PDB file of C-alpha atoms in Angstrom:
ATOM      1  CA  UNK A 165       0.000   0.000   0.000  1.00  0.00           C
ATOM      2  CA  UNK A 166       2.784   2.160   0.659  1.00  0.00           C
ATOM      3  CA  UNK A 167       4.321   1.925  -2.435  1.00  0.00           C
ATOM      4  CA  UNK A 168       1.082   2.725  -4.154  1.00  0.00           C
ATOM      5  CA  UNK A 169       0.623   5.900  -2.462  1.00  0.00           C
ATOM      6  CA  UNK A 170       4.248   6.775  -2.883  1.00  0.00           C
ATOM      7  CA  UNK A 171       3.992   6.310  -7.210  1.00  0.00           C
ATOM      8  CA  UNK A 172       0.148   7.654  -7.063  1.00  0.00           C
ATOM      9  CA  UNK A 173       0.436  11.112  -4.862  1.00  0.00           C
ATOM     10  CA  UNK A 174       4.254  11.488  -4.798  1.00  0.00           C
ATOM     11  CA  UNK A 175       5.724  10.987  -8.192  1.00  0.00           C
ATOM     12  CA  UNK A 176       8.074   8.331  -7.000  1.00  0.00           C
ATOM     13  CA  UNK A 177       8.023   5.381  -9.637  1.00  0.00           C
ATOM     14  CA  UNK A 178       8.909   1.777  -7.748  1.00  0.00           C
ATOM     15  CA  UNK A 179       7.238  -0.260 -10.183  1.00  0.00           C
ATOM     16  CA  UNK A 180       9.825  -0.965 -11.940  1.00  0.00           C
ATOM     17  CA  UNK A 181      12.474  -1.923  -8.974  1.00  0.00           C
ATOM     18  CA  UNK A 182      12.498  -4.818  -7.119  1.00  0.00           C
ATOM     19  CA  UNK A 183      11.634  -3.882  -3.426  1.00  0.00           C
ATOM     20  CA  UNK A 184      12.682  -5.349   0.141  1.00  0.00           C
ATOM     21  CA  UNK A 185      12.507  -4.266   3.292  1.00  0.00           C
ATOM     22  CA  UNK A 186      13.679  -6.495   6.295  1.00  0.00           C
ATOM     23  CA  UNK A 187      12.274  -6.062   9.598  1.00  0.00           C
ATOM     24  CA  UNK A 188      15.364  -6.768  12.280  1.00  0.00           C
ATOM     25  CA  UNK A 189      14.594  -9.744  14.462  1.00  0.00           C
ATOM     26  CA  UNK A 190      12.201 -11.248  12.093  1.00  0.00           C
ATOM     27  CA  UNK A 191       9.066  -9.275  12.916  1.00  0.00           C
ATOM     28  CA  UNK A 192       5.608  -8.854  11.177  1.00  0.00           C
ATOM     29  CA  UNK A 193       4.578  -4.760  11.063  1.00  0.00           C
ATOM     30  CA  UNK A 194       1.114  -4.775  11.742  1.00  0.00           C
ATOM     31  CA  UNK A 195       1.320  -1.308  13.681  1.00  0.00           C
ATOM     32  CA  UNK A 196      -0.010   1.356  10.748  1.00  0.00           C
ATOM     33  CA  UNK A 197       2.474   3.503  12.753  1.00  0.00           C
ATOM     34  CA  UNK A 198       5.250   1.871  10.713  1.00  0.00           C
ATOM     35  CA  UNK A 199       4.076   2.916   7.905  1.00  0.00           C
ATOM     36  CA  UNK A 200       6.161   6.644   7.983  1.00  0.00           C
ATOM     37  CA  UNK A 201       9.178   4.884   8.675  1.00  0.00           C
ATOM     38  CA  UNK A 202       8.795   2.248   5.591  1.00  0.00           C
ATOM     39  CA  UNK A 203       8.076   4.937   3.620  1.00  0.00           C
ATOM     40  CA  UNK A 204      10.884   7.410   4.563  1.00  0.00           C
ATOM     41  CA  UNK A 205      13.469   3.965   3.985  1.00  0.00           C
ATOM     42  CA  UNK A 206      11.951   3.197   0.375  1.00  0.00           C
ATOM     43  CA  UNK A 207      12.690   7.272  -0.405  1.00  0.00           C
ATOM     44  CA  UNK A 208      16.027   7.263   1.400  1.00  0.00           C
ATOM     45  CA  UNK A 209      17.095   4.287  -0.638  1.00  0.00           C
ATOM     46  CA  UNK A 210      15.599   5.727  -4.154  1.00  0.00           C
ATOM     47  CA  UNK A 211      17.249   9.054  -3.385  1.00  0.00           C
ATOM     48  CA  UNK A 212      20.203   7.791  -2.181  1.00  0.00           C
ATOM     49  CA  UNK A 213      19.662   9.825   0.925  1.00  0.00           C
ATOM     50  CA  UNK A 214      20.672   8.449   3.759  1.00  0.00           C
ATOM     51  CA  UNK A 215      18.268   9.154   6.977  1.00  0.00           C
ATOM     52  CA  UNK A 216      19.853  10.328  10.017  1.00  0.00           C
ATOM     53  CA  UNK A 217      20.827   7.814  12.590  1.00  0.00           C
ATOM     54  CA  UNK A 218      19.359   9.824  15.605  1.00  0.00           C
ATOM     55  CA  UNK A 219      15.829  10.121  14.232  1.00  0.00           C
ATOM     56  CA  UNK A 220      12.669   7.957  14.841  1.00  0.00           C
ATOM     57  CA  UNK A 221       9.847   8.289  11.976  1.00  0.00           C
ATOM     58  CA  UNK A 222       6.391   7.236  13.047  1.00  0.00           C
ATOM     59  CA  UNK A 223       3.087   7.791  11.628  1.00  0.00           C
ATOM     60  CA  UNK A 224      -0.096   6.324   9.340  1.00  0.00           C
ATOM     61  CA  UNK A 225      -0.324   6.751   5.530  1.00  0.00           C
ATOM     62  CA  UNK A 226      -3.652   7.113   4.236  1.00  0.00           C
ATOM     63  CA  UNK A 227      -4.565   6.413   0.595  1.00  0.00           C
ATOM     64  CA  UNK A 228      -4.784   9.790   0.305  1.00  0.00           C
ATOM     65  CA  UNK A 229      -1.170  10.241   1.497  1.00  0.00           C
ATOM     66  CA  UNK A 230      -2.028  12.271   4.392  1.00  0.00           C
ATOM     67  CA  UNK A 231       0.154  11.361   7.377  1.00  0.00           C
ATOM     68  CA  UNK A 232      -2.024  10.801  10.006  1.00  0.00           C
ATOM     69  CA  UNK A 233      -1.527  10.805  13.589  1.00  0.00           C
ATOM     70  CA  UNK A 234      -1.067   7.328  16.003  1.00  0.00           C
ATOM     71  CA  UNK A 235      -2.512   6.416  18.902  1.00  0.00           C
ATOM     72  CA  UNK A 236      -0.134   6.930  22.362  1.00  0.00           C
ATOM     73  CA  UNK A 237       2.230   9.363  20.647  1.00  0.00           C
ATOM     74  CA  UNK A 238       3.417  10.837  23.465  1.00  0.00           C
ATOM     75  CA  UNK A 239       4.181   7.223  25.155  1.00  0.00           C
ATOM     76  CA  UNK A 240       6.260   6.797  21.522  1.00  0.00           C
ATOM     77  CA  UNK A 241       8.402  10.153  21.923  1.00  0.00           C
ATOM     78  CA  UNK A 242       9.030   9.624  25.599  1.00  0.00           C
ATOM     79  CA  UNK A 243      10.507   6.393  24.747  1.00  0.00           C
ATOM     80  CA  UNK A 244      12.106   7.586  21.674  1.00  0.00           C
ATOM     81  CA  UNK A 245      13.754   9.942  24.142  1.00  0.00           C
ATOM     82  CA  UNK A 246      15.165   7.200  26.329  1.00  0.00           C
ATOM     83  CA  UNK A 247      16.641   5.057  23.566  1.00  0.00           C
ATOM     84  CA  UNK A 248      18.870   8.480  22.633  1.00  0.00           C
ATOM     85  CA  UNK A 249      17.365   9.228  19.847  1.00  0.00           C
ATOM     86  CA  UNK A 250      17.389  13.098  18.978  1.00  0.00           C
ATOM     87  CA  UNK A 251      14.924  14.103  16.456  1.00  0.00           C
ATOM     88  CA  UNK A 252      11.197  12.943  16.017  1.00  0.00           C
ATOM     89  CA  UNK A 253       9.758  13.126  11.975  1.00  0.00           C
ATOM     90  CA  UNK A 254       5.943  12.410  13.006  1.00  0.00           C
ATOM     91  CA  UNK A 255       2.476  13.668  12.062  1.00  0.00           C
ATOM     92  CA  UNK A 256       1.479  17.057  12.326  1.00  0.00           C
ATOM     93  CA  UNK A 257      -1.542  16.317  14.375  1.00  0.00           C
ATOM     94  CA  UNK A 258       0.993  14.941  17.184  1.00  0.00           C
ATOM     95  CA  UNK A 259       3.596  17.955  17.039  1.00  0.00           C
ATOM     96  CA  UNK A 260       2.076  19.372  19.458  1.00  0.00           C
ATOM     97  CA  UNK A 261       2.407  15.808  22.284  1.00  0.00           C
ATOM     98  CA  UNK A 262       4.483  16.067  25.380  1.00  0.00           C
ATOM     99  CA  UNK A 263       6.607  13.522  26.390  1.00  0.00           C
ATOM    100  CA  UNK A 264       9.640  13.608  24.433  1.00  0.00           C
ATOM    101  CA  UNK A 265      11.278  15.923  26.205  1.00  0.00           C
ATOM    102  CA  UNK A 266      15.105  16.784  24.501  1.00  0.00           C
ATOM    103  CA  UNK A 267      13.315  15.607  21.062  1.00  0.00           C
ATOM    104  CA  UNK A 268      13.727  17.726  18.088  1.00  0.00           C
ATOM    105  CA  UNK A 269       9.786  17.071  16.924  1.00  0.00           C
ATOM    106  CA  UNK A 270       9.030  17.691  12.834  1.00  0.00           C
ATOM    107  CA  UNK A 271       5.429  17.374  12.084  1.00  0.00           C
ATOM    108  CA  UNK A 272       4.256  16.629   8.807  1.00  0.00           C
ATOM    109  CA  UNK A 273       1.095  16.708   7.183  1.00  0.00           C
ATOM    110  CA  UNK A 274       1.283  14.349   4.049  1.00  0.00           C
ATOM    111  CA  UNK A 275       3.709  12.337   2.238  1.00  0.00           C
ATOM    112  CA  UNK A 276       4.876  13.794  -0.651  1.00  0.00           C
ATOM    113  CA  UNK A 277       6.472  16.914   1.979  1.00  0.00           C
ATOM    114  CA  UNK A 278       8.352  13.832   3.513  1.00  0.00           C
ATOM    115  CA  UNK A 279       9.509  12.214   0.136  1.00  0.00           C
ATOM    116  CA  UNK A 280      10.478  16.027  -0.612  1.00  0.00           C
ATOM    117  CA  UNK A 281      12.028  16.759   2.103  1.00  0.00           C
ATOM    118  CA  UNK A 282      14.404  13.498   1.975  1.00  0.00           C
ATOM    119  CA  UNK A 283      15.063  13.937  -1.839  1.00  0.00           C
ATOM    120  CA  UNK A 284      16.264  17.599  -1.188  1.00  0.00           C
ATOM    121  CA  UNK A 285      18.878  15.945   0.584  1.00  0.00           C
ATOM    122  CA  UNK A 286      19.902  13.007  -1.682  1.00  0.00           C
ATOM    123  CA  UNK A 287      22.338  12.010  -4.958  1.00  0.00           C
ATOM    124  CA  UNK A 288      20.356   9.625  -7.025  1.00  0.00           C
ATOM    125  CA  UNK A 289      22.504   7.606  -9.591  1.00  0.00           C
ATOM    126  CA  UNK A 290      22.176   8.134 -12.678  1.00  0.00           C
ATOM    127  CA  UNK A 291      20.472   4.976 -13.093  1.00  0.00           C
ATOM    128  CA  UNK A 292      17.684   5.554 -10.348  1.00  0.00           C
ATOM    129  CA  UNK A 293      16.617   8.517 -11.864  1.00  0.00           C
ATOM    130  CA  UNK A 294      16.105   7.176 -15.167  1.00  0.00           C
ATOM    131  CA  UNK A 295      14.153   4.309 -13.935  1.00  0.00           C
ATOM    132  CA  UNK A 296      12.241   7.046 -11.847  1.00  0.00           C
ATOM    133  CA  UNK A 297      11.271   9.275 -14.776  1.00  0.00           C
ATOM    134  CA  UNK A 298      10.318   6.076 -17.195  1.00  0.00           C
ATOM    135  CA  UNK A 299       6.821   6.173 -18.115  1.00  0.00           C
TER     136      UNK A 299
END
């Protein structure tokens, strides 16, 4: 689904790459709060933008590709917090959440300003972007 709404409201074209993404430890996502973070990776990787080790990316894609906000989002920063990490990318909706104190919070509201935002700081090869613009 995410790669649907990344080639349908973003512009991004995975249909023609072969596309992985290992969970560590063996797990099964079934938290729609992954979805942010899956789709930040498949950008990162297109772009060839890597993400920054001390951030934590959580948040629901719609269809629509609207990033909407999770339930216990303040539970999520506050432990964010504890594990070190620095800097927050999560919904707009939940900018506003307490709890992860010494957290750098950006809010965003849909996912083409994420896929934007990452890509503004990538060096695609000249290969991926050829693939990307192919009809």
């Amino acid at each position: 689904m995410v790669l649907a709404v990344l080639e349908a409201h973003c512009g991004i074209r995975l249909s023609g790459h072969d596309v992985y993404l290992n969970v560590a430890g063996g797990l099964r996502i079934q938290e729609p709060a992954a979805d942010l973070a899956a789709a930040a990776a498949l950008v990162s990787s297109l772009a060839n933008a890597p993400l920054p080790a001390d951030a934590v990316y959580f948040g629901e894609v719609s269809l629509s590709g609207a990033v909407r906000p999770v339930a216990q989002a303040a539970a999520r920063l506050k432990e964010a917090a504890k594990l070190g990490f620095a800097r927050a990318v999560i919904p707009q909706g939940a900018a506003n959440e307490s709890g992860g104190e010494g957290l750098a919070l950006n809010g965003v509201q849909s996912l083409a300003e994420l896929a934007a935002e990452i890509a503004a700081h990538g060096t695609p090869s000249p290969r991926a972007d050829r693939r990307a613009r192919e009809p």
